Coordinates of C-alpha atoms and ligand atoms in Angstrom, one line a residue:
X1 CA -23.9 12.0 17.9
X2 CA -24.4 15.0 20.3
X3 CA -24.2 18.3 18.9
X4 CA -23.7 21.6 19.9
X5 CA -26.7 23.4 21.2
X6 CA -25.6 26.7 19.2
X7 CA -24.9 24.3 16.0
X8 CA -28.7 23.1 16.2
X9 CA -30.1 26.4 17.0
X10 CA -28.2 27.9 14.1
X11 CA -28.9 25.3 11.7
X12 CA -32.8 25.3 12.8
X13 CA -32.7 28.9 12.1
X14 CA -30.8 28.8 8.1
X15 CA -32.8 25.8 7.3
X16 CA -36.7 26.1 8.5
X17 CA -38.3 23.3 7.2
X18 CA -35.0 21.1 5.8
X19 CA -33.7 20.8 9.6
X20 CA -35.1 17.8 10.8
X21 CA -34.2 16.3 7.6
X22 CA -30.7 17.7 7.9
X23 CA -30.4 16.5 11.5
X24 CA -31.7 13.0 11.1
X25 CA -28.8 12.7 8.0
X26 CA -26.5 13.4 10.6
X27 CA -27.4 10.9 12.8
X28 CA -26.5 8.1 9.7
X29 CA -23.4 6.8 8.7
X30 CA -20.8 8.5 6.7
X31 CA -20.8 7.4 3.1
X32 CA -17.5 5.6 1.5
X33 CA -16.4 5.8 -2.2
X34 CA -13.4 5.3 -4.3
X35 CA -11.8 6.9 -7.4
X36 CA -9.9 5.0 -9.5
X37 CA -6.6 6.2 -11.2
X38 CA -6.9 6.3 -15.4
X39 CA -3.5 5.3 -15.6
X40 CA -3.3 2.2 -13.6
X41 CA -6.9 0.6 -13.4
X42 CA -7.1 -2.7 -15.5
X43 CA -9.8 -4.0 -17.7
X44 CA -10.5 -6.3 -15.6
X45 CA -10.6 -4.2 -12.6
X46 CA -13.1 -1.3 -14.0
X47 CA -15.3 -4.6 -15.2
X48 CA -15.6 -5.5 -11.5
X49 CA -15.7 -2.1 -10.3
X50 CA -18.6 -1.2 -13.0
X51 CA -20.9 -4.4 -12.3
X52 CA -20.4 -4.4 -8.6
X53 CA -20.3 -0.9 -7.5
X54 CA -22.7 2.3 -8.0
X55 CA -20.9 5.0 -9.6
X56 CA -20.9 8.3 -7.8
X57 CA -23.3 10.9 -10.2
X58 CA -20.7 14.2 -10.2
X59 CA -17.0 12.2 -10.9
X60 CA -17.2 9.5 -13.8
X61 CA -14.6 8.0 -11.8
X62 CA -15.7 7.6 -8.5
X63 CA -17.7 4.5 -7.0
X64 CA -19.7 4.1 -3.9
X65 CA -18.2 1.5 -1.3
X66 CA -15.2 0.6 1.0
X67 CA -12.2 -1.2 -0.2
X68 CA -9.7 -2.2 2.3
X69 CA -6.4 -0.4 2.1
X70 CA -4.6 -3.5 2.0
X71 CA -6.1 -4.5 -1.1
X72 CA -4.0 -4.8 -4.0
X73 CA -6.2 -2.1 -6.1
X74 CA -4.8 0.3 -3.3
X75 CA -1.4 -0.7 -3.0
X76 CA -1.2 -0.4 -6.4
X77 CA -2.3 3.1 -6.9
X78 CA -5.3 2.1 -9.2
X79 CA -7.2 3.4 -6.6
X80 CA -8.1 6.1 -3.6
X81 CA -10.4 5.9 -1.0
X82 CA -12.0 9.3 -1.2
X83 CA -15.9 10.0 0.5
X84 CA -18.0 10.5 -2.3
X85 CA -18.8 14.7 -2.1
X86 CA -15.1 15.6 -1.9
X87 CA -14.6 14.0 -5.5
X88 CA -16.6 16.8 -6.7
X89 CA -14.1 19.3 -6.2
X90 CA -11.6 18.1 -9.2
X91 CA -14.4 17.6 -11.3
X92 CA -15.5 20.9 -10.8
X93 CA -12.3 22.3 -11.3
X94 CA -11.8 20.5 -14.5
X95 CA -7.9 21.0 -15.6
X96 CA -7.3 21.2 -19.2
X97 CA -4.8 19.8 -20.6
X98 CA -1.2 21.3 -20.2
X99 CA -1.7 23.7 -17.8
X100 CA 0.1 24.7 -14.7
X101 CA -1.8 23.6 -11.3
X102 CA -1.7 24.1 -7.8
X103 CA -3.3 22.5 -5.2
X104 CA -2.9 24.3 -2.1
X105 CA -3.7 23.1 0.7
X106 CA -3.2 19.2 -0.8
X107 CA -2.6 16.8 2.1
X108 CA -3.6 13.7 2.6
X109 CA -3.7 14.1 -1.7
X110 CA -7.8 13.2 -2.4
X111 CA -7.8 16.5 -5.0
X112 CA -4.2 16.3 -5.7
X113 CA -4.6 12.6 -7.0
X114 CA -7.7 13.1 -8.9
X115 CA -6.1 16.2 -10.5
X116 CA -3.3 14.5 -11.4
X117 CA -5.4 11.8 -13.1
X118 CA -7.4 14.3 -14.9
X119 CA -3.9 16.0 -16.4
X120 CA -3.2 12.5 -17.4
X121 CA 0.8 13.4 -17.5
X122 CA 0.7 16.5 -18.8
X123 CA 1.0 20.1 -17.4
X124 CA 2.6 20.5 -14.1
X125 CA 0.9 20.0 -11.0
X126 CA 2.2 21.4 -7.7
X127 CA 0.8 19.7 -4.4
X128 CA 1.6 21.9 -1.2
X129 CA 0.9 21.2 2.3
X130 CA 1.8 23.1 5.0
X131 CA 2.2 20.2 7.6
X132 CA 5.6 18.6 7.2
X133 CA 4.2 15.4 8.4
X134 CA 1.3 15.2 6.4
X135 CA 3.0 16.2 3.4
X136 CA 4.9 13.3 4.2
X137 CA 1.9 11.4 3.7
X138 CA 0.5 13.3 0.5
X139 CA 4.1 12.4 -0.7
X140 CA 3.0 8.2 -0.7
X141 CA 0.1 9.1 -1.6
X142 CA 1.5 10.8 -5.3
X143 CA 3.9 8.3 -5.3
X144 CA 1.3 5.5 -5.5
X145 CA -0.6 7.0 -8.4
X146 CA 2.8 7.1 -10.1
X147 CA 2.6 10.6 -12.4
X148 CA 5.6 12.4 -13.3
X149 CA 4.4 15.7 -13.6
X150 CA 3.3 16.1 -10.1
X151 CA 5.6 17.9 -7.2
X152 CA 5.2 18.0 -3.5
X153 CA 6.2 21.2 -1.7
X154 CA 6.0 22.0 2.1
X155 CA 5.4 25.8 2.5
X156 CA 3.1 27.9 4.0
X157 CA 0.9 30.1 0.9
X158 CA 2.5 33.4 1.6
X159 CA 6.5 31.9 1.4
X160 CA 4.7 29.8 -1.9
X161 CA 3.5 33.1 -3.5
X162 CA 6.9 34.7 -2.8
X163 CA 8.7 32.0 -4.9
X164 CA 5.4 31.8 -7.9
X165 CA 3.8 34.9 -8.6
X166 CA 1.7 34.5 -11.3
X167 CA 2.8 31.0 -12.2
X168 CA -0.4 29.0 -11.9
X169 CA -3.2 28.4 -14.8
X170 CA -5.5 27.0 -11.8
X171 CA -5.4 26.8 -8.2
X172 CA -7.1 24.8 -6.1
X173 CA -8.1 25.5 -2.4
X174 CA -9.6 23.2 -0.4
X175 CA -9.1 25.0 2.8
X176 CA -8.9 23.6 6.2
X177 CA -12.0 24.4 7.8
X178 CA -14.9 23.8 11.2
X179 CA -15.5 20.7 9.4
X180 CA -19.1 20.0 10.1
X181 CA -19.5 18.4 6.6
X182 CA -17.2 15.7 8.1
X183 CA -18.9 15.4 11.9
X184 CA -20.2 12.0 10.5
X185 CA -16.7 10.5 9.5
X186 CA -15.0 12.4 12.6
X187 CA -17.0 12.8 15.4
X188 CA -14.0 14.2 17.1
X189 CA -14.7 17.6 14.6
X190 CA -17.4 18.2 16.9
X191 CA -15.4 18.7 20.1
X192 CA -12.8 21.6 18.4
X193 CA -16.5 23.5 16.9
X194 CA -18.0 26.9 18.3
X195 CA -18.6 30.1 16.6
X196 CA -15.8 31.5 17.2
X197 CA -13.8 28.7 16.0
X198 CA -16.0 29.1 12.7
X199 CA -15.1 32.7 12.5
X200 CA -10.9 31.8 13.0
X201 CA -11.0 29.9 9.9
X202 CA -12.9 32.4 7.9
X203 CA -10.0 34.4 9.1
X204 CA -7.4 32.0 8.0
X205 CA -9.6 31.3 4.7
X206 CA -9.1 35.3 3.3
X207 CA -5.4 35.1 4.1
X208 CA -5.1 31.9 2.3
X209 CA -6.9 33.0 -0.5
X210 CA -5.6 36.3 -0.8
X211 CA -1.7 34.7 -1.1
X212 CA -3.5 32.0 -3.8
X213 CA -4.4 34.9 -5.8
X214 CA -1.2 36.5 -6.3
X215 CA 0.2 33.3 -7.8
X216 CA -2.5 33.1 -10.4
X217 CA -1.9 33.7 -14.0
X218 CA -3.8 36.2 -15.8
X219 CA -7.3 34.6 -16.9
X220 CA -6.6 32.4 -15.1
X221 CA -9.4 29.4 -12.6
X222 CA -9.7 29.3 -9.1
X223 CA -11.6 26.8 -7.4
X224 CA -12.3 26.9 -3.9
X225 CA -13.7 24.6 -1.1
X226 CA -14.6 23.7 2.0
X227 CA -16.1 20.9 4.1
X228 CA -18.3 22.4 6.5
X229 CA -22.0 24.4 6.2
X230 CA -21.1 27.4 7.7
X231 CA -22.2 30.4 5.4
X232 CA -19.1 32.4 6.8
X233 CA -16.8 30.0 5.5
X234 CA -18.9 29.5 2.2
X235 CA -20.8 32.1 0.7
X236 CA -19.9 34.8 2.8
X237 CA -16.1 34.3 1.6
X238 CA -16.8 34.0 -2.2
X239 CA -19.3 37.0 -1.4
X240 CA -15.9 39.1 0.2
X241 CA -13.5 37.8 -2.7
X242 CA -16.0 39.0 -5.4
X243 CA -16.3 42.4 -3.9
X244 CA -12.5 42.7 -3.1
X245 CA -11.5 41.4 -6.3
X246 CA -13.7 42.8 -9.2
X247 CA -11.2 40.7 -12.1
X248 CA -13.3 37.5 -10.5
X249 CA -16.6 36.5 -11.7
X250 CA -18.5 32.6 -10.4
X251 CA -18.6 30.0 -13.3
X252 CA -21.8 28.5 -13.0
X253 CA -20.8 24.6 -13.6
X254 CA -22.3 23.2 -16.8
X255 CA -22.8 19.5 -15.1
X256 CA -26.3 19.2 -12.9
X257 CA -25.2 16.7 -10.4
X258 CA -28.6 15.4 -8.8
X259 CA -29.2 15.6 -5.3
X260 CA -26.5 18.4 -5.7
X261 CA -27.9 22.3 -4.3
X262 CA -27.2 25.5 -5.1
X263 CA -25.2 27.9 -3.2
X264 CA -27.4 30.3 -1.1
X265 CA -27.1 34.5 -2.1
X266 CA -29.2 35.3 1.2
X267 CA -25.7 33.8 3.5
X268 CA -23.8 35.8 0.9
X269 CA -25.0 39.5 1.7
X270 CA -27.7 38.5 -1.5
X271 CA -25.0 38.1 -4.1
X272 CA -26.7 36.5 -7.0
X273 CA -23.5 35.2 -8.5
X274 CA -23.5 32.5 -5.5
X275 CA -26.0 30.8 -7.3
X276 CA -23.2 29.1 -8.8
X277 CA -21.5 27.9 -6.3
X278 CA -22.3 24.3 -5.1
X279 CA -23.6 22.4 -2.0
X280 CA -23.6 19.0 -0.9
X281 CA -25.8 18.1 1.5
X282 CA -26.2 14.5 3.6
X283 CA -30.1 15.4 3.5
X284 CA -30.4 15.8 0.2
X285 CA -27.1 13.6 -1.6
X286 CA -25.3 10.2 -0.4
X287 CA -22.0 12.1 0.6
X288 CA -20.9 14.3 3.1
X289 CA -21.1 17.6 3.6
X290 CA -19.3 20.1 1.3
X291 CA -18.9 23.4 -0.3
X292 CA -17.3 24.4 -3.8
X293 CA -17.2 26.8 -6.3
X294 CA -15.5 27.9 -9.2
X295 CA -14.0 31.9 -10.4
X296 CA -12.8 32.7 -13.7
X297 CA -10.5 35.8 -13.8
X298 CA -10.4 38.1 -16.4
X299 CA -7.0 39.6 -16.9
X300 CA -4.7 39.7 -13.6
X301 CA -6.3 39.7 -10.4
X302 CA -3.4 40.8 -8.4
X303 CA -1.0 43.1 -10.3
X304 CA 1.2 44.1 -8.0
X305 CA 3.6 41.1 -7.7
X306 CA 6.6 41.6 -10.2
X307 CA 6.6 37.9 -11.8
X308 CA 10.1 36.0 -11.4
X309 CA 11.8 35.2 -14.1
X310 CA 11.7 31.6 -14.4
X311 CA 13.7 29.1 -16.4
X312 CA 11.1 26.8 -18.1
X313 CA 10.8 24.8 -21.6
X314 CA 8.9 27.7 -23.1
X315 CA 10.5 30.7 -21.9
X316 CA 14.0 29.6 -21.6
X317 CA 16.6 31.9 -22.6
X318 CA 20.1 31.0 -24.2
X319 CA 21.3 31.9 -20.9
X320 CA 18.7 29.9 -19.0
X321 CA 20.0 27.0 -20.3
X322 CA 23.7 27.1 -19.5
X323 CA 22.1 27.9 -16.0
X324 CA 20.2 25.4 -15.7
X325 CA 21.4 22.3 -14.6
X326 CA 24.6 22.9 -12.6
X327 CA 27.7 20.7 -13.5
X328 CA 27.1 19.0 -10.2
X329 CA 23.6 18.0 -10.6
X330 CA 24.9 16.4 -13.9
X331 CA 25.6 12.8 -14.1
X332 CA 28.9 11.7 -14.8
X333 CA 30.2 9.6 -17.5
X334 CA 29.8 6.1 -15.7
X335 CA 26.8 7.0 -14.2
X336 CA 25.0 7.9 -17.2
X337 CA 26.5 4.8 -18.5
X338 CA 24.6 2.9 -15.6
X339 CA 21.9 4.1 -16.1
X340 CA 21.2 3.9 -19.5
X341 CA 21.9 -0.1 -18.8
X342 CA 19.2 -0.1 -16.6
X343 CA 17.2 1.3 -18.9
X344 CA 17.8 -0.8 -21.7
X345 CA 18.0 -4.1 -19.3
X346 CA 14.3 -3.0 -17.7
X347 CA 12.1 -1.2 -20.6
X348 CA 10.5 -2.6 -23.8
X349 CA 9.6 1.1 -24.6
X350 CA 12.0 4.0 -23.7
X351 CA 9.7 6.3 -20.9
X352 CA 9.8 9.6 -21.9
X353 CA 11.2 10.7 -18.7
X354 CA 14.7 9.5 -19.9
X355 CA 14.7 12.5 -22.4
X356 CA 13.6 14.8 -19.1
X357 CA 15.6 17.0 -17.3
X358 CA 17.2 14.6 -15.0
X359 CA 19.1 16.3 -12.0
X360 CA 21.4 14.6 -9.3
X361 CA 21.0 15.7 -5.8
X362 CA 24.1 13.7 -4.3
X363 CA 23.3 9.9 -5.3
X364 CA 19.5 10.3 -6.1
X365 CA 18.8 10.5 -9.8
X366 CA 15.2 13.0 -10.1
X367 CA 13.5 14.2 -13.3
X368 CA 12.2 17.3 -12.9
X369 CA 8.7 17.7 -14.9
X370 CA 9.4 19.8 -17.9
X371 CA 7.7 22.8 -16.9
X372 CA 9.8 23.0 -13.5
X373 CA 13.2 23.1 -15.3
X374 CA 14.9 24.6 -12.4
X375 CA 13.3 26.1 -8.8
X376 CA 15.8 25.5 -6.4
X377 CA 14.2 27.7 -3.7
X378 CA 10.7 25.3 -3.1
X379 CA 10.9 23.0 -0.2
X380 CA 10.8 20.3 -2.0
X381 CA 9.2 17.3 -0.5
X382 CA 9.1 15.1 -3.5
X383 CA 10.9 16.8 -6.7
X384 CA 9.4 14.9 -9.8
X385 CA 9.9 11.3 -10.4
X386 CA 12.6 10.1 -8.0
X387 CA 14.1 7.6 -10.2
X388 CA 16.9 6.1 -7.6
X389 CA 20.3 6.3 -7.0
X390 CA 23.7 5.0 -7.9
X391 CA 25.2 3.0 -4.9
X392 CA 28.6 1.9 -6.0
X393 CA 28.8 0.8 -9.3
X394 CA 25.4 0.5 -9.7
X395 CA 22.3 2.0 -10.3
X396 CA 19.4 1.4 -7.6
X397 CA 15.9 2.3 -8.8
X398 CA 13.5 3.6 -6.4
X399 CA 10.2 2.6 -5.7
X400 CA 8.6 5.7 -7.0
X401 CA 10.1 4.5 -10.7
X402 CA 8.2 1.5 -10.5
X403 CA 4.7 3.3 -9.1
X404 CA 5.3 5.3 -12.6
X405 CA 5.8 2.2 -14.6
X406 CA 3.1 0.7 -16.9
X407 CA 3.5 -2.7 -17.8
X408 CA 3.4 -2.0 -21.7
X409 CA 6.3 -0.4 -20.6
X410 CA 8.5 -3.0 -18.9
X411 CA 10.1 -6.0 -20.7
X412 CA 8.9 -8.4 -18.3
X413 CA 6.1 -8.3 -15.5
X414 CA 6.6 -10.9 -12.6
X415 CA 3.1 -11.9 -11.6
X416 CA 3.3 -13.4 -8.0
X417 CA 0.5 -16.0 -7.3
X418 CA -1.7 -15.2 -3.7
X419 CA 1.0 -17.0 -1.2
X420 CA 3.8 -15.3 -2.9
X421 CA 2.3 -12.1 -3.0
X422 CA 1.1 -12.4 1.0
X423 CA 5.4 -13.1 1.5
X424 CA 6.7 -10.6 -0.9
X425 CA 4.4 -7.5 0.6
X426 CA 5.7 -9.1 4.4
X427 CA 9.2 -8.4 3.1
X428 CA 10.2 -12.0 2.1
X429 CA 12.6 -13.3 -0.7
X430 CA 10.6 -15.3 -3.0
X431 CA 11.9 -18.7 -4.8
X432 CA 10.9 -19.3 -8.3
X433 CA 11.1 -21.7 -10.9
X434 CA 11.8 -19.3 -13.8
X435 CA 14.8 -18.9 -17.1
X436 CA 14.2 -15.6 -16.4
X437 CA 18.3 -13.6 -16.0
X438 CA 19.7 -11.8 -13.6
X439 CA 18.3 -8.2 -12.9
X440 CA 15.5 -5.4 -11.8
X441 CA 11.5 -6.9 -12.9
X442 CA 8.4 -5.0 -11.9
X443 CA 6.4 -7.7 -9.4
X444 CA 2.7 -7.7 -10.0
X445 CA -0.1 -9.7 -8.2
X446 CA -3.3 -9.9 -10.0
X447 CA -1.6 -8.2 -13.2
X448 CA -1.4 -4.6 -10.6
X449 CA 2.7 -3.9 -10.6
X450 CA 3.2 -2.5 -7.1
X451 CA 7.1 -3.3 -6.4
X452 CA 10.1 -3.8 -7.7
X453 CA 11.8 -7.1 -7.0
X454 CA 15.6 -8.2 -8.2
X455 CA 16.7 -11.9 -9.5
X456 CA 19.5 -13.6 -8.7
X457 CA 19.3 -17.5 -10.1
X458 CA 15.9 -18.1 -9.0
X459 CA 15.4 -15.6 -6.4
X460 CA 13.4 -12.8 -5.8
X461 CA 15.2 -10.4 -3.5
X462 CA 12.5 -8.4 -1.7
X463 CA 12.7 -4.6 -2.3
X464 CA 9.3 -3.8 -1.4
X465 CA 9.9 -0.6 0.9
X466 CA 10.3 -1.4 4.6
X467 CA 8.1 1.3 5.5
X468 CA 5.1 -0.3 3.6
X469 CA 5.3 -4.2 4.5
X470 CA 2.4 -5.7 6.8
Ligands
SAM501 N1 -7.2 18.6 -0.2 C1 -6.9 17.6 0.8 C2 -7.4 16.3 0.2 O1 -8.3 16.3 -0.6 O2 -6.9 15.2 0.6 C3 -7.6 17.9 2.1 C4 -7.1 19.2 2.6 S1 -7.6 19.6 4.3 C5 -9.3 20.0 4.0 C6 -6.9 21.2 4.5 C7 -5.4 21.2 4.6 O3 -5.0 22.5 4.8 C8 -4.8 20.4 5.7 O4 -3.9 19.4 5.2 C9 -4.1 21.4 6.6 O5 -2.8 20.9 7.1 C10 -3.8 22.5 5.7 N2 -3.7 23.8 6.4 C11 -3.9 24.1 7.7 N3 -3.7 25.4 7.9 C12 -3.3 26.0 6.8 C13 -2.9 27.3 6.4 N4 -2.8 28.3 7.2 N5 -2.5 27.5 5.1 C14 -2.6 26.5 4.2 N6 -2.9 25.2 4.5 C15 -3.3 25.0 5.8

């Protein structure tokens, strides 16, 4: 790898006698790891993971190594490939049960996945990106992991902050940066770096930060992040956000993650509260390169912003809820009667999203998690579980609704042997010698439920989306 003369001269300069070592872990290959997701990993699966994998120190989830994306552990959602530094950021950030997130800047959906694990289906968690396309992207990627509690939006952070002033318990930033913590995974990084470019995103970084902060609660956690080195993106940010918002004080994580440094006061204008902020270095940790810390606030930090009034569970009014859920978002008679065959056909045990708000957008049946009763202004890329639609006179359930399904759920898993499986993920009907009767079964290989499939007298019709079959 060739870098930069000003990137070595700069580095040489911050790190005296660590620079060699810091250059020579440049030179080496980028380190892979995994998460996997609480809800869908199997017994036997965290067996295998535990005896053939090293975990990753900072994220009792994570695991050093490469598993293909084909794999069925992927396909599945019981995992995510995720370099081993970056799974530090949700750790750090820690959500509490309940409680209102945000993650930002979200796509492809590394934080936004682990976050959403860490809730464990409760709370609200809202993942925006600001690239359509890639929240396209983030969008399977949430889908996969199969929680009902998680939007997607696509809006830039001041149009978000416009629609949630002081909405969120926790926010999450993991801003796009120079990305020199990832010159080792993409070497391409290293052709869009100069100084200047370095100073643009600290540029980019305050504006995004300042529109975060008016959507925070009062008390409530930021956590911010980056992937690259540079001081002006790290320490001299938090150093500016401290000074220009006194409500804001560092939480000094109570984890010591080894191999795991300190943030640096002297690139900070000598704040000591950097201290608390965190830095991953390839020198000194088997990771990439990264930057994080967490703020507490103490009250409001931006007062300004008149909150919206917003219809959720616990602040509905008796007005809110006539308002709520317009007659045409409603399901009919028939329909509900479709669907609540479905149900009963398909489930051993009710899912509790069949008590949830459900909303119709034309034929697509949504539930909207219960703390997002009703925000019709969002850009909505994914709104809640997207639980299918009515075609007909029937009732078509959509991919995502299977993702979300546990098998304890389900009356009856179909587990495909290896041939079967290599058809069905091709897009092929399967024939099977089975009593099993007519209707909608969750198809499993390996015990890992990654597609609906629908019988008719001995055969499997194929719904595994079109999109996704190799
Ligand atoms: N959190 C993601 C993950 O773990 O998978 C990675 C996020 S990446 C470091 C930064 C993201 O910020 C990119 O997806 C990028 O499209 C987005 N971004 C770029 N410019 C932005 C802006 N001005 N405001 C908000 N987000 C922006």
């Amino acid at each position: 790898m060739t870098l930069p003369q000003a990137f070595i001269d700069k580095y040489q300069h911050l790190l005296g006698a660590d620079a060699d070592a810091f250059f020579a872990a440049l030179q080496q290959p980028a380190v892979a790891g995994f998460r996997v997701n609480p809800r869908k990993v199997t017994a036997q699966l965290h067996q295998n993971f535990a005896t053939n994998y090293q975990p990753v120190p900072w994220n009792p989830s994570g695991y050093y190594g490469k598993i293909s994306g084909r794999d069925i552990a992927q396909l599945s959602g019981a995992i995510y490939s995720q370099e081993p530094s970056a799974q530090g950021v949700a750790a750090l950030a820690d959500p509490q049960p309940g409680m209102r997130v945000l993650d930002l800047c979200a796509a492809p959906g590394g934080k936004t996945t682990q976050l959403a694990g860490l809730l464990n289906g409760t709370g609200l968690l809202v993942a925006n990106e600001i690239d359509r396309q890639r929240a396209k992207v983030l969008s399977e990627n949430v889908e996969r992991f199969g929680y009902d509690n998680v939007v997607v939006v696509n809006h830039d952070p001041d149009s978000l902050a416009a629609s949630l002033p002081q909405f969120f318990d926790l926010i999450v930033i993991d801003a796009p940066c120079s990305g020199e913590g990832m010159f080792r995974k993409d070497p391409e990084a290293i052709s869009y770096w100069s100084p200047d470019y370095v100073l643009q995103c600290q540029e980019r970084q305050r504006n995004i930060l300042k529109a975060a902060l008016k959507m925070l609660r009062a008390d409530g956690q930021i956590v911010y992040s980056t992937c690259t080195f540079a001081p002006e993106e790290d320490e001299e940010n938090i150093d500016w956000l401290l000074q220009n918002y006194p409500a804001l004080a560092v939480v000094t994580p109570p984890a010591t993650w080894p191999g795991v440094d300190a943030g640096r006061p002297e690139w900070g204008h000598d704040n000591p509260a950097l201290v608390g902020a965190r830095r991953f270095w390839p020198q000194h940790v088997q990771g990439e390169g990264h930057f994080m810390v967490k703020l507490q606030a103490d009250g409001l930090v931006v007062k300004s912003t008149e909150p919206k009034k917003l219809a959720t569970n616990s602040r509905q009014t008796k007005k809110d809820k006539r308002t709520v859920a317009p007659n045409n978002t409603r399901l009919n008679q028939t329909q509900q009667k479709l669907f609540d065959q479905f149900v009963e056909q398909t489930y051993r045990v009710t899912p509790d999203w069949t008590r949830g708000n459900l909303q119709l957008q034309k034929d697509q049946l949504f539930v909207l998690p219960a703390e997002l009763n009703e925000l019709t202004n969002l850009k909505y890329v994914r709104r809640g579980l997207w639980l299918g639609e009515f075609r007909k006179n029937r009732f078509v359930p959509n991919h995502a609704l299977i993702m979300a399904s546990t098998p304890e759920q389900l009356k009856t898993v179909i587990d495909l042997n290896m041939s079967q499986y290599q058809q069905y993920v091709h897009g092929d009907v399967i024939r099977l010698t089975t009593t099993l009767t007519k209707g909608w079964y969750g198809v499993s290989y390996q015990k890992q439920i990654y597609s609906w499939g629908y019988l008719v007298e001995q055969t499997l019709k194929n719904f595994y989306p079109k999109g996704l079959r190799f």
